Amino acid sequence: MAPTGVDKHRWWKDAVVYQVYPASFLDTNGDGWGDVPGITAKLDYLKDLGVDIIWVSPIYKSPQIDMGYDISDYKDIDPAYGSLEDVDELIKELKKRDMKLMMDLVVNHTSDQHSWFLESRSSKDNPKRDWYIWKPAKYDADGNREPPNNWAMILGEANSAWTWDEKTQEYYLSLFTSEQPDLNWENPELRAAVHDVMRFWLERGCSGFRMDVINLISKVQDFPDAEVTVKSHKYQPGDKYYANGPRLHEFLKEINKKVLSQYDTITVGEMPFVRDEDEIIRIVGSEEQELNMIFSFDIVDIDNAPGDFKLALHPWDARDLRRIVTRLQRLMIDRDGWNSLFVENHDQPRSVSRFCDDSDEWRDTGAKLLCLMQTTLGGTVYVYQGEELGMRNIPPEWDPREYKDVETINYWKKMNAKHPNDKEKLNEARKIMQKKARDNARTPMQWSAEPNAGFCNLAGERGPWMRVIDDYKTVNAAAQVYNIVVGQMSVWQFWQRALRHRKQHKDVFVYGDFAPVGDESPSVFAYKRWSEHEAFVSVLNFSGEEIEWDIPADVGVERWVAGNYTADEDVDKPKEGKLTLGPWEGLLGQCRVG
Ligand code: GLC
Ligand code: CA
């Protein structure tokens, strides 16, 4: 059980974090690409929403093969985004508003254009050779060259994770794309270089890091073949041997001791593939001195087909959501860990399209339903740009050429090579892209009904780097923030009120206890949250059907204080007996304590 009587409040627990995807946030110089001054220009908008911290996806120098997750200089800004001075200005303006900056730390790999890698690949005896993972080829019985093992590339639609280097006649490990060579964390000089990068940004005034795929930094050193789990592919998911590897905790503790412990920071580790509870607590347990929290993938993996790659469609319902959420909420309470709450980011489709219904009829309701859930669970809340407006996925009619992400492009190429002229198969692939591709979250932010959704003001012919979703004339920030209609509430206004309410009752929502309520249901997910002094219940209908739900007698609802069908703070619904919930309806009730 969690220790009692200890003050468990921390600023990074009740703070609200907002993720900015800088290329698509706001362009201030008319080149069609978002920039750092564009972030600075919108700080009042974010402050009004209730945001305390912004996490900015990578703005470092980069060839942009993977939208900045391929870094060629950790200590400089890509000219497309601005300059170091622009970042100093951003930090200054954040501080004025009592807000903070988190940088994205991408240190599992660099770009193949980073000077470290250029040196490393220059010769076998270069001092930086060992900063990356180099291996000789294997040869089959016929003498054909093969990679050192059968691991599949993550963004390369199941090609080999190893890239051949002609010059030095060896393979290097590149788990994401060939242009993103993996760093060798076994090398202490490399680790010291990473610590130095972290200090550079903390000294400049950043308050912490989102750590990109940080659980992949330690690999099993004999690099074994992965078990064959995807029969149709030559190369196989190797995560068993590179996710949460043997020295991960040692490396994280070293980062903590040498760097983080000397500053007051917030840290969140992106951790795909990890389900094991002991492993999670070893990282986020309050006594562990590793990271404050992680991004677990359970919710956003809900519709991935087991044993297949992520571009697949798998049915799910509210029982899955209940099981996943309950497990993580209880884990953190029972074992004194900490959790992050997110349903959207730059690698995922839009949440309203994915978990609810993004039709004109239900988009607004669905986005508010998700907001009700996100703002009433325990953990640190992360909001992704556009989520606060209920932005949707790319429309099905768009041509595949509108998709810009390297993962999607590789997938589409592969499908075309595999099924040339097979209309049915290719239509199915397009459907999957429209539902699951990362591009869905990367379209320009919809600020207003102006041309290009107010994202950029372009002179000349060039458009924004990625096409704006066609619905921007109705779905945009200007309409949702300033258009005050009595008795109505926009998605943005609903988020603003919900975040305020969460902070007013943080002992319940951030720090309180959790239990699922009622029987398992394929439609309704309900749970109770409470502290010593207050209690609330959330009842969420994750289906497009009208549902009757029996309020368990012991819930003790006194008043329904919010719902996504009305702007009222006293929602007129029965407090006991049968509750009728409309499609995608969600309610928050205040309950008797005890
Ligand atoms: C993370 C990032 C993703 C990137 C990958 C490789 O998953 O969020 O965008 O492609 O790491 O850096
Ligand atoms: Ca720009």
Coordinates of C-alpha atoms and ligand atoms in Angstrom, one line a residue:
M1 CA 0.0 0.0 0.0
A2 CA 1.0 3.6 -0.6
P3 CA 2.6 5.3 2.4
T4 CA 0.1 7.5 4.3
G5 CA 0.9 10.8 5.9
V6 CA 3.5 11.6 3.3
D7 CA 2.9 14.7 1.2
K8 CA 2.5 13.3 -2.3
H9 CA 1.7 16.6 -4.0
R10 CA 4.2 17.6 -6.8
W11 CA 3.9 20.4 -9.3
W12 CA 4.4 18.0 -12.2
K13 CA 1.5 15.8 -11.0
D14 CA -1.3 18.4 -11.0
A15 CA 0.1 20.4 -14.0
V16 CA -1.6 20.2 -17.4
V17 CA 0.8 19.5 -20.3
Y18 CA 0.0 20.6 -23.8
Q19 CA 1.9 19.0 -26.7
V20 CA 2.9 21.3 -29.6
Y21 CA 3.7 19.7 -32.9
P22 CA 5.7 22.6 -34.2
A23 CA 5.5 22.2 -37.9
S24 CA 1.7 22.3 -37.8
F25 CA 1.1 24.7 -35.0
L26 CA 1.5 28.3 -36.4
D27 CA 3.6 29.7 -39.2
T28 CA 4.6 33.3 -38.6
N29 CA 6.9 33.9 -41.6
G30 CA 4.8 32.6 -44.4
D31 CA 7.0 29.6 -45.5
G32 CA 4.2 27.1 -44.8
W33 CA 6.0 25.6 -41.9
G34 CA 5.2 26.3 -38.2
D35 CA 7.9 27.9 -36.1
V36 CA 9.0 28.8 -32.6
P37 CA 7.7 32.4 -32.8
G38 CA 4.4 30.8 -33.7
I39 CA 4.4 29.0 -30.3
T40 CA 5.3 32.1 -28.4
A41 CA 2.5 33.9 -30.1
K42 CA -0.1 31.5 -28.7
L43 CA 0.9 31.3 -25.1
D44 CA -2.1 33.4 -23.9
Y45 CA -4.4 31.0 -25.8
L46 CA -2.8 28.1 -24.0
K47 CA -2.8 29.8 -20.6
D48 CA -6.5 30.5 -21.0
L49 CA -7.2 26.9 -21.7
G50 CA -5.6 25.9 -18.4
V51 CA -2.2 24.7 -19.7
D52 CA 0.9 24.9 -17.4
I53 CA 3.6 23.2 -19.4
I54 CA 4.2 22.9 -23.1
W55 CA 6.0 19.9 -24.5
V56 CA 7.4 20.8 -28.0
S57 CA 8.1 17.9 -30.4
P58 CA 11.7 18.2 -31.8
I59 CA 12.8 21.5 -33.2
Y60 CA 16.5 20.7 -33.4
K61 CA 18.5 20.6 -36.6
S62 CA 17.3 17.8 -38.6
P63 CA 17.0 16.5 -42.2
Q64 CA 13.3 15.9 -41.3
I65 CA 13.2 12.3 -42.6
D66 CA 11.1 11.5 -39.5
M67 CA 9.8 15.1 -38.8
G68 CA 12.7 16.0 -36.5
Y69 CA 12.9 12.7 -34.6
D70 CA 16.1 12.3 -36.7
I71 CA 18.4 14.9 -35.1
S72 CA 21.6 16.1 -36.7
D73 CA 22.6 18.6 -33.9
Y74 CA 21.2 18.5 -30.4
K75 CA 22.4 21.9 -29.5
D76 CA 20.9 23.9 -32.4
I77 CA 17.5 24.7 -33.8
D78 CA 16.5 23.8 -37.3
P79 CA 16.3 27.1 -39.3
A80 CA 12.8 26.1 -40.4
Y81 CA 11.8 26.6 -36.8
G82 CA 13.9 29.6 -36.0
S83 CA 16.9 30.1 -33.8
L84 CA 18.2 29.5 -30.3
E85 CA 17.3 33.1 -29.6
D86 CA 13.7 32.4 -30.5
V87 CA 13.7 29.6 -27.9
D88 CA 15.2 31.9 -25.3
E89 CA 12.3 34.3 -26.1
L90 CA 9.8 31.5 -25.8
I91 CA 11.2 30.5 -22.4
K92 CA 11.1 34.1 -21.2
E93 CA 7.5 34.5 -22.3
L94 CA 6.5 31.2 -20.6
K95 CA 8.1 32.3 -17.4
K96 CA 6.2 35.6 -17.4
R97 CA 3.0 33.5 -17.4
D98 CA 4.2 31.0 -14.8
M99 CA 4.4 28.3 -17.5
K100 CA 7.2 25.8 -18.3
L101 CA 8.9 24.2 -21.3
M102 CA 9.6 20.5 -21.9
M103 CA 11.9 19.5 -24.7
D104 CA 11.7 16.3 -26.6
L105 CA 14.9 14.3 -25.9
V106 CA 15.5 11.8 -28.7
V107 CA 18.6 9.8 -27.7
N108 CA 17.8 6.2 -28.7
H109 CA 19.1 7.3 -32.1
T110 CA 20.4 10.3 -34.1
S111 CA 20.1 11.3 -37.7
D112 CA 22.6 9.6 -40.1
Q113 CA 23.7 13.2 -40.7
H114 CA 24.7 13.9 -37.1
S115 CA 28.5 14.5 -36.9
W116 CA 28.8 11.6 -34.4
F117 CA 27.5 9.2 -37.0
L118 CA 29.4 10.8 -39.9
E119 CA 32.6 10.1 -37.9
S120 CA 31.4 6.7 -36.8
R121 CA 30.8 5.5 -40.3
S122 CA 34.0 7.0 -41.7
S123 CA 36.2 4.0 -40.7
K124 CA 36.2 1.0 -38.4
D125 CA 38.8 2.5 -36.1
N126 CA 37.3 5.9 -35.7
P127 CA 37.0 6.8 -32.0
K128 CA 33.2 7.2 -32.4
R129 CA 32.8 3.8 -34.2
D130 CA 31.5 2.3 -31.0
W131 CA 29.0 5.1 -30.4
Y132 CA 26.6 3.2 -32.7
I133 CA 25.8 -0.5 -33.1
W134 CA 27.9 -2.0 -35.9
K135 CA 27.9 -5.8 -36.8
P136 CA 29.3 -7.9 -39.6
A137 CA 27.0 -9.5 -42.1
K138 CA 25.8 -13.1 -41.9
Y139 CA 25.8 -15.3 -45.0
D140 CA 23.3 -18.0 -46.0
A141 CA 24.2 -21.4 -47.4
D142 CA 24.3 -19.9 -50.9
G143 CA 26.6 -17.1 -49.8
N144 CA 24.0 -14.4 -49.9
R145 CA 24.6 -11.5 -47.5
E146 CA 22.0 -11.3 -44.6
P147 CA 21.6 -8.9 -41.8
P148 CA 23.0 -9.9 -38.3
N149 CA 19.5 -10.9 -37.1
N150 CA 15.8 -11.0 -38.2
W151 CA 14.6 -7.8 -36.4
A152 CA 12.1 -5.7 -38.4
M153 CA 12.3 -2.0 -38.9
I154 CA 9.6 -0.1 -36.9
L155 CA 8.7 2.6 -39.5
G156 CA 10.0 0.7 -42.5
E157 CA 6.9 -1.6 -42.9
A158 CA 8.8 -4.6 -41.8
N159 CA 12.1 -4.4 -43.7
S160 CA 15.2 -5.3 -41.8
A161 CA 16.2 -3.1 -38.9
W162 CA 19.8 -3.3 -40.1
T163 CA 21.3 -1.0 -42.8
W164 CA 24.3 -2.1 -44.9
D165 CA 27.2 0.4 -45.1
E166 CA 29.2 -0.1 -48.3
K167 CA 32.2 1.8 -47.2
T168 CA 33.1 -0.1 -44.1
Q169 CA 31.3 -3.3 -45.1
E170 CA 29.2 -3.7 -41.9
Y171 CA 25.6 -3.3 -40.9
Y172 CA 24.4 -0.7 -38.4
L173 CA 21.3 -1.0 -36.3
S174 CA 18.5 1.4 -37.4
L175 CA 15.3 0.4 -35.6
F176 CA 13.1 3.2 -37.0
T177 CA 14.4 4.1 -40.5
S178 CA 17.8 3.7 -42.2
E179 CA 18.4 7.4 -41.6
Q180 CA 18.0 6.9 -37.8
P181 CA 21.0 4.8 -36.6
D182 CA 20.6 3.6 -33.0
L183 CA 23.1 4.9 -30.4
N184 CA 25.2 2.4 -28.5
W185 CA 24.4 3.1 -24.8
E186 CA 27.0 0.5 -23.7
N187 CA 29.6 3.1 -24.4
P188 CA 30.2 5.4 -21.4
E189 CA 31.5 8.3 -23.5
L190 CA 28.2 8.3 -25.5
R191 CA 26.3 8.4 -22.3
A192 CA 28.3 11.3 -21.0
A193 CA 27.6 13.1 -24.3
V194 CA 23.8 12.6 -23.8
H195 CA 24.1 13.9 -20.2
D196 CA 25.8 17.0 -21.6
V197 CA 23.0 17.6 -24.0
M198 CA 20.5 17.4 -21.2
R199 CA 22.4 19.9 -19.1
F200 CA 22.7 22.3 -22.1
W201 CA 18.9 22.5 -22.3
L202 CA 18.2 22.6 -18.5
E203 CA 20.7 25.5 -18.2
R204 CA 18.9 27.4 -20.9
G205 CA 15.7 27.2 -18.8
C206 CA 13.8 24.2 -20.0
S207 CA 12.1 22.3 -17.2
G208 CA 12.3 18.8 -18.3
F209 CA 12.0 16.2 -21.0
R210 CA 9.7 13.9 -22.9
M211 CA 12.1 11.1 -23.6
D212 CA 11.5 9.5 -27.0
V213 CA 11.4 5.7 -26.9
I214 CA 13.6 5.8 -23.9
N215 CA 13.0 2.1 -23.0
L216 CA 14.8 1.0 -26.2
I217 CA 18.2 2.3 -25.2
S218 CA 19.5 -1.0 -23.7
K219 CA 19.6 -3.9 -26.2
V220 CA 20.3 -7.6 -25.4
Q221 CA 24.0 -7.7 -26.3
D222 CA 24.1 -10.9 -28.3
F223 CA 21.3 -9.6 -30.6
P224 CA 19.4 -12.9 -30.9
D225 CA 16.8 -13.6 -33.6
A226 CA 13.3 -12.8 -32.6
E227 CA 10.6 -15.5 -32.5
V228 CA 8.5 -15.7 -35.6
T229 CA 5.2 -14.1 -34.7
V230 CA 4.2 -12.5 -38.0
K231 CA 4.2 -15.5 -40.3
S232 CA 3.7 -13.4 -43.5
H233 CA 6.9 -11.4 -43.0
K234 CA 10.6 -12.2 -43.2
Y235 CA 11.6 -9.8 -40.5
Q236 CA 10.0 -10.0 -37.1
P237 CA 9.2 -7.6 -34.2
G238 CA 12.3 -7.8 -32.0
D239 CA 11.0 -5.8 -29.0
K240 CA 11.6 -8.6 -26.6
Y241 CA 15.3 -8.0 -27.1
Y242 CA 15.4 -4.2 -27.3
A243 CA 12.5 -2.9 -25.1
N244 CA 13.4 -2.6 -21.4
G245 CA 16.7 -4.3 -22.0
P246 CA 19.1 -5.5 -19.3
R247 CA 20.8 -2.2 -18.5
L248 CA 17.8 0.2 -18.9
H249 CA 17.4 0.9 -15.1
E250 CA 21.1 1.4 -14.7
F251 CA 21.2 4.0 -17.5
L252 CA 18.1 5.8 -16.2
K253 CA 19.4 5.9 -12.6
E254 CA 22.7 7.3 -14.0
I255 CA 20.8 10.1 -15.9
N256 CA 18.9 10.8 -12.7
K257 CA 22.0 11.0 -10.5
K258 CA 24.2 12.9 -12.9
V259 CA 21.7 15.3 -14.3
L260 CA 18.1 15.3 -13.2
S261 CA 18.7 15.3 -9.5
Q262 CA 20.5 18.6 -9.8
Y263 CA 17.4 20.4 -11.2
D264 CA 13.7 20.5 -10.5
T265 CA 12.3 18.7 -13.5
I266 CA 9.4 16.9 -15.1
T267 CA 10.2 13.7 -17.0
V268 CA 8.0 11.4 -19.0
G269 CA 9.4 8.4 -20.8
E270 CA 7.8 7.1 -24.0
M271 CA 7.7 3.4 -23.4
P272 CA 6.1 1.3 -26.2
F273 CA 5.8 -2.5 -25.8
V274 CA 5.8 -2.6 -21.9
R275 CA 3.0 -4.3 -20.0
D276 CA 4.9 -5.8 -17.1
E277 CA 3.8 -4.1 -13.8
D278 CA 7.1 -4.7 -12.0
E279 CA 9.0 -3.2 -14.9
I280 CA 6.7 -0.1 -14.9
I281 CA 7.0 0.4 -11.1
R282 CA 10.8 0.1 -11.3
I283 CA 10.7 3.2 -13.4
V284 CA 7.9 5.4 -12.0
G285 CA 7.8 4.2 -8.4
S286 CA 8.3 7.2 -6.1
E287 CA 11.4 5.7 -4.5
E288 CA 13.1 4.6 -7.7
Q289 CA 14.8 7.8 -8.9
E290 CA 14.4 7.0 -12.6
L291 CA 11.5 8.9 -14.3
N292 CA 8.4 10.8 -13.0
M293 CA 6.1 8.9 -15.3
I294 CA 5.8 7.1 -18.6
F295 CA 3.5 7.0 -21.6
S296 CA 2.0 3.5 -21.6
F297 CA 0.6 2.5 -24.9
D298 CA -2.3 0.3 -23.6
I299 CA -5.2 2.7 -24.6
V300 CA -3.7 3.7 -28.0
D301 CA -3.0 0.1 -28.8
I302 CA -6.6 -0.9 -28.2
D303 CA -7.4 -1.3 -31.9
N304 CA -4.1 -2.9 -33.0
A305 CA -4.4 -6.5 -34.0
P306 CA -2.5 -8.7 -31.6
G307 CA 0.7 -10.1 -33.1
D308 CA 0.6 -7.8 -36.1
F309 CA 2.1 -4.4 -37.0
K310 CA 0.2 -1.4 -35.9
L311 CA -1.4 -0.4 -39.2
A312 CA -4.3 -2.8 -38.7
L313 CA -7.9 -2.6 -37.4
H314 CA -9.1 -4.5 -34.4
P315 CA -12.5 -4.2 -32.8
W316 CA -12.8 -3.1 -29.1
D317 CA -15.5 -1.9 -26.7
A318 CA -15.9 -0.3 -23.3
R319 CA -14.9 -3.5 -21.5
D320 CA -11.4 -3.2 -22.9
L321 CA -11.2 0.4 -21.9
R322 CA -12.4 -0.4 -18.4
R323 CA -9.8 -3.2 -18.0
I324 CA -6.9 -1.1 -19.3
V325 CA -7.8 2.0 -17.3
T326 CA -8.5 0.1 -14.1
R327 CA -5.3 -1.8 -14.3
L328 CA -3.1 1.4 -14.6
Q329 CA -5.1 3.5 -12.1
R330 CA -4.9 0.8 -9.5
L331 CA -1.3 0.0 -10.2
M332 CA -0.2 3.6 -9.5
I333 CA -2.3 3.9 -6.3
D334 CA -1.4 0.5 -4.9
R335 CA 2.3 0.7 -5.6
D336 CA 2.9 4.4 -5.3
G337 CA 3.8 5.2 -8.9
W338 CA 2.7 7.9 -11.3
N339 CA 0.9 7.9 -14.6
S340 CA 0.3 10.0 -17.6
L341 CA -3.1 10.5 -19.3
F342 CA -3.2 10.7 -23.0
V343 CA -5.4 9.5 -25.9
E344 CA -3.8 11.5 -28.6
N345 CA -0.3 12.6 -29.8
H346 CA 1.6 13.1 -33.1
D347 CA 1.9 9.3 -33.6
Q348 CA -1.8 8.5 -33.2
P349 CA -5.0 9.3 -35.1
R350 CA -7.4 11.9 -33.7
S351 CA -9.1 10.5 -30.6
V352 CA -12.7 11.6 -31.6
S353 CA -12.4 9.7 -34.9
R354 CA -10.8 6.7 -33.2
F355 CA -12.8 6.2 -30.0
C356 CA -16.1 7.9 -30.8
D357 CA -17.8 9.2 -33.9
D358 CA -16.5 12.2 -35.9
S359 CA -19.7 12.7 -38.0
D360 CA -21.1 16.2 -37.9
E361 CA -23.8 15.0 -35.6
W362 CA -21.6 13.4 -32.9
R363 CA -18.1 15.0 -33.2
D364 CA -18.7 17.6 -30.6
T365 CA -20.3 15.2 -28.1
G366 CA -17.6 12.6 -28.6
A367 CA -14.8 15.0 -28.1
K368 CA -16.4 16.1 -24.8
L369 CA -16.9 12.5 -23.7
L370 CA -13.1 11.9 -24.1
C371 CA -12.4 15.2 -22.2
L372 CA -14.7 14.0 -19.3
M373 CA -12.6 10.8 -19.1
Q374 CA -9.2 12.5 -19.4
T375 CA -9.9 15.2 -16.8
T376 CA -11.4 12.8 -14.2
L377 CA -8.7 10.1 -14.0
G378 CA -5.6 10.0 -11.9
G379 CA -2.3 11.1 -13.4
T380 CA -0.8 14.0 -15.3
V381 CA -3.0 15.2 -18.1
Y382 CA -1.5 15.6 -21.6
V383 CA -3.5 17.5 -24.3
Y384 CA -2.4 17.3 -27.9
Q385 CA -2.8 20.3 -30.2
G386 CA -6.2 20.4 -31.7
E387 CA -7.6 17.8 -29.3
E388 CA -9.1 20.8 -27.4
L389 CA -11.1 21.6 -30.5
G390 CA -12.2 18.1 -31.3
M391 CA -10.2 18.1 -34.6
R392 CA -10.8 15.1 -36.8
N393 CA -8.9 12.6 -38.9
I394 CA -8.1 13.3 -42.6
P395 CA -11.2 12.7 -44.7
P396 CA -11.5 9.4 -46.6
E397 CA -11.5 11.1 -50.0
W398 CA -8.0 12.5 -49.7
D399 CA -5.5 11.1 -52.2
P400 CA -2.7 9.0 -50.6
R401 CA -0.3 11.6 -51.9
E402 CA -1.5 14.0 -49.2
Y403 CA 0.0 11.7 -46.6
K404 CA 3.5 12.9 -45.7
D405 CA 4.7 10.6 -42.9
V406 CA 7.6 8.3 -43.7
E407 CA 5.8 5.4 -42.0
T408 CA 2.6 5.9 -44.1
I409 CA 4.6 6.4 -47.3
N410 CA 6.5 3.1 -46.7
Y411 CA 3.3 1.3 -45.9
W412 CA 1.5 2.6 -49.1
K413 CA 4.6 1.7 -51.2
K414 CA 4.7 -1.8 -49.8
M415 CA 1.0 -2.4 -50.3
N416 CA 1.2 -1.3 -53.9
A417 CA 4.2 -3.5 -54.5
K418 CA 2.5 -6.5 -52.8
H419 CA -1.0 -6.1 -54.4
P420 CA -0.5 -4.2 -57.7
N421 CA -3.8 -3.3 -59.3
D422 CA -5.8 -5.2 -56.6
K423 CA -8.4 -2.6 -56.0
E424 CA -9.9 -4.3 -53.0
K425 CA -6.6 -4.7 -51.1
L426 CA -5.5 -1.2 -51.9
N427 CA -8.8 0.2 -50.8
E428 CA -8.5 -1.7 -47.6
A429 CA -5.0 -0.2 -47.1
R430 CA -6.3 3.3 -47.8
K431 CA -9.0 2.7 -45.2
I432 CA -6.4 1.7 -42.6
M433 CA -4.3 4.8 -43.4
Q434 CA -7.3 7.0 -42.9
K435 CA -8.1 5.4 -39.6
K436 CA -4.6 4.9 -38.2
A437 CA -1.9 6.8 -39.9
R438 CA 0.1 9.3 -37.9
D439 CA -0.6 12.0 -40.5
N440 CA -4.1 12.3 -39.0
A441 CA -2.8 14.2 -36.1
R442 CA -0.2 16.2 -38.1
T443 CA -2.5 18.4 -40.3
P444 CA -2.2 22.2 -39.6
M445 CA -3.9 23.5 -36.5
Q446 CA -7.2 25.1 -37.3
W447 CA -7.1 28.6 -35.8
S448 CA -9.8 30.3 -37.7
A449 CA -12.1 30.3 -40.8
E450 CA -9.5 32.4 -42.7
P451 CA -7.6 30.8 -45.7
N452 CA -5.3 27.9 -44.6
A453 CA -7.3 27.9 -41.3
G454 CA -5.2 30.8 -40.1
F455 CA -2.2 28.5 -39.8
C456 CA -0.2 30.5 -42.3
N457 CA -0.4 33.6 -44.3
L458 CA 1.2 32.7 -47.6
A459 CA 2.4 35.0 -50.2
G460 CA 2.8 33.2 -53.6
E461 CA 2.0 29.7 -54.7
R462 CA 3.3 27.5 -51.9
G463 CA 0.8 26.1 -49.5
P464 CA 1.2 24.8 -46.0
W465 CA 3.6 21.8 -45.8
M466 CA 0.6 19.6 -45.2
R467 CA -2.9 20.1 -46.4
V468 CA -5.4 21.7 -44.0
I469 CA -8.5 19.5 -43.2
D470 CA -11.5 20.8 -45.2
D471 CA -13.8 21.3 -42.2
Y472 CA -11.7 24.3 -40.8
K473 CA -14.5 26.8 -41.6
T474 CA -16.6 25.3 -38.9
V475 CA -14.0 23.4 -36.7
N476 CA -11.6 26.1 -35.5
A477 CA -10.3 27.9 -32.4
A478 CA -11.8 31.3 -33.2
A479 CA -15.3 29.9 -33.4
Q480 CA -14.8 27.8 -30.2
V481 CA -13.1 30.3 -27.9
Y482 CA -14.8 33.6 -28.7
N483 CA -18.2 32.6 -29.9
I484 CA -20.1 32.6 -26.6
V485 CA -23.6 31.3 -27.0
V486 CA -25.8 31.2 -23.9
G487 CA -26.6 27.7 -22.9
Q488 CA -24.0 26.2 -25.2
M489 CA -20.5 25.2 -24.8
S490 CA -17.8 24.5 -27.5
V491 CA -15.4 21.6 -27.1
W492 CA -12.7 24.2 -26.2
Q493 CA -14.9 25.8 -23.5
F494 CA -15.8 22.3 -22.2
W495 CA -12.0 21.5 -21.8
Q496 CA -11.4 24.9 -20.1
R497 CA -14.1 24.3 -17.6
A498 CA -13.1 20.6 -17.0
L499 CA -9.4 21.5 -16.4
R500 CA -10.5 24.2 -14.0
H501 CA -12.8 21.8 -12.2
R502 CA -10.0 19.2 -12.0
K503 CA -7.7 21.6 -10.4
Q504 CA -10.3 22.8 -7.9
H505 CA -10.8 19.2 -6.8
K506 CA -7.3 17.9 -7.3
D507 CA -7.3 15.8 -4.2
V508 CA -9.9 13.7 -5.8
F509 CA -9.1 13.8 -9.5
V510 CA -5.3 14.0 -9.5
Y511 CA -4.4 12.4 -6.2
G512 CA -7.6 10.4 -5.2
D513 CA -8.6 6.8 -5.1
F514 CA -10.2 4.9 -8.0
A515 CA -12.7 2.0 -8.5
P516 CA -14.7 0.9 -11.5
V517 CA -18.5 1.1 -10.9
G518 CA -21.3 -1.3 -11.9
D519 CA -21.0 -4.4 -14.0
E520 CA -18.8 -4.7 -17.1
S521 CA -20.7 -3.4 -20.1
P522 CA -19.8 -3.3 -23.8
S523 CA -21.0 0.4 -23.8
V524 CA -20.7 2.0 -20.5
F525 CA -17.5 2.7 -18.6
A526 CA -18.2 4.1 -15.1
Y527 CA -15.8 4.8 -12.3
K528 CA -15.7 6.5 -8.9
R529 CA -12.9 8.8 -7.7
W530 CA -12.7 10.0 -4.1
S531 CA -10.6 11.6 -1.4
E532 CA -11.3 11.8 2.4
H533 CA -13.6 14.8 1.8
E534 CA -15.2 14.4 -1.6
A535 CA -16.3 11.8 -4.2
F536 CA -17.3 11.9 -7.9
V537 CA -18.6 9.4 -10.4
S538 CA -18.0 9.4 -14.1
V539 CA -20.5 7.5 -16.3
L540 CA -19.4 7.3 -19.9
N541 CA -21.3 5.8 -22.8
F542 CA -18.7 4.7 -25.4
S543 CA -21.3 3.7 -27.9
G544 CA -23.6 5.3 -30.5
E545 CA -26.7 3.7 -29.0
E546 CA -29.0 4.9 -26.3
I547 CA -28.4 2.8 -23.2
E548 CA -30.2 2.2 -19.9
W549 CA -27.7 1.9 -17.1
D550 CA -28.6 0.9 -13.5
I551 CA -27.0 3.2 -11.0
P552 CA -25.6 1.0 -8.3
A553 CA -27.3 1.9 -5.0
D554 CA -24.0 2.5 -3.2
V555 CA -22.7 5.1 -5.6
G556 CA -24.8 7.8 -3.8
V557 CA -25.1 10.5 -6.5
E558 CA -26.1 13.8 -5.0
R559 CA -25.9 16.0 -8.1
W560 CA -24.9 15.6 -11.7
V561 CA -22.4 18.5 -12.1
A562 CA -21.4 18.2 -15.7
G563 CA -22.4 16.3 -18.9
N564 CA -21.6 16.6 -22.6
Y565 CA -25.2 17.2 -23.7
T566 CA -25.6 20.5 -21.9
A567 CA -23.7 23.5 -20.6
D568 CA -25.5 23.3 -17.2
E569 CA -23.7 22.6 -14.0
D570 CA -26.7 20.9 -12.6
V571 CA -27.8 18.3 -15.1
D572 CA -31.3 17.1 -14.7
K573 CA -31.0 13.3 -14.6
P574 CA -32.1 10.6 -12.1
K575 CA -29.8 10.1 -9.2
E576 CA -30.8 6.5 -8.5
G577 CA -32.5 3.7 -10.3
K578 CA -32.3 3.7 -14.1
L579 CA -30.3 6.2 -16.0
T580 CA -30.9 6.7 -19.7
L581 CA -27.7 7.7 -21.6
G582 CA -27.9 9.0 -25.2
P583 CA -25.3 8.1 -27.8
W584 CA -21.8 9.0 -26.6
E585 CA -23.3 10.7 -23.5
G586 CA -21.1 11.2 -20.5
L587 CA -22.0 12.5 -17.0
L588 CA -20.0 13.5 -14.0
G589 CA -21.8 13.3 -10.6
Q590 CA -20.9 14.5 -7.1
C591 CA -21.4 11.7 -4.6
R592 CA -21.9 11.3 -0.9
V593 CA -18.6 10.6 0.9
G594 CA -18.1 7.3 2.6
Ligands
GLC1 C1 8.7 8.0 -31.2 C2 8.2 9.3 -31.8 C3 7.9 9.0 -33.2 C4 9.2 8.7 -33.9 C5 9.9 7.6 -33.2 C6 11.4 7.5 -33.6 O1 7.8 7.0 -31.2 O2 7.1 9.7 -31.0 O3 7.3 10.1 -33.8 O4 9.0 8.3 -35.2 O5 9.9 7.7 -31.8 O6 12.1 8.6 -33.0
CA2 CA 7.5 29.3 -40.7

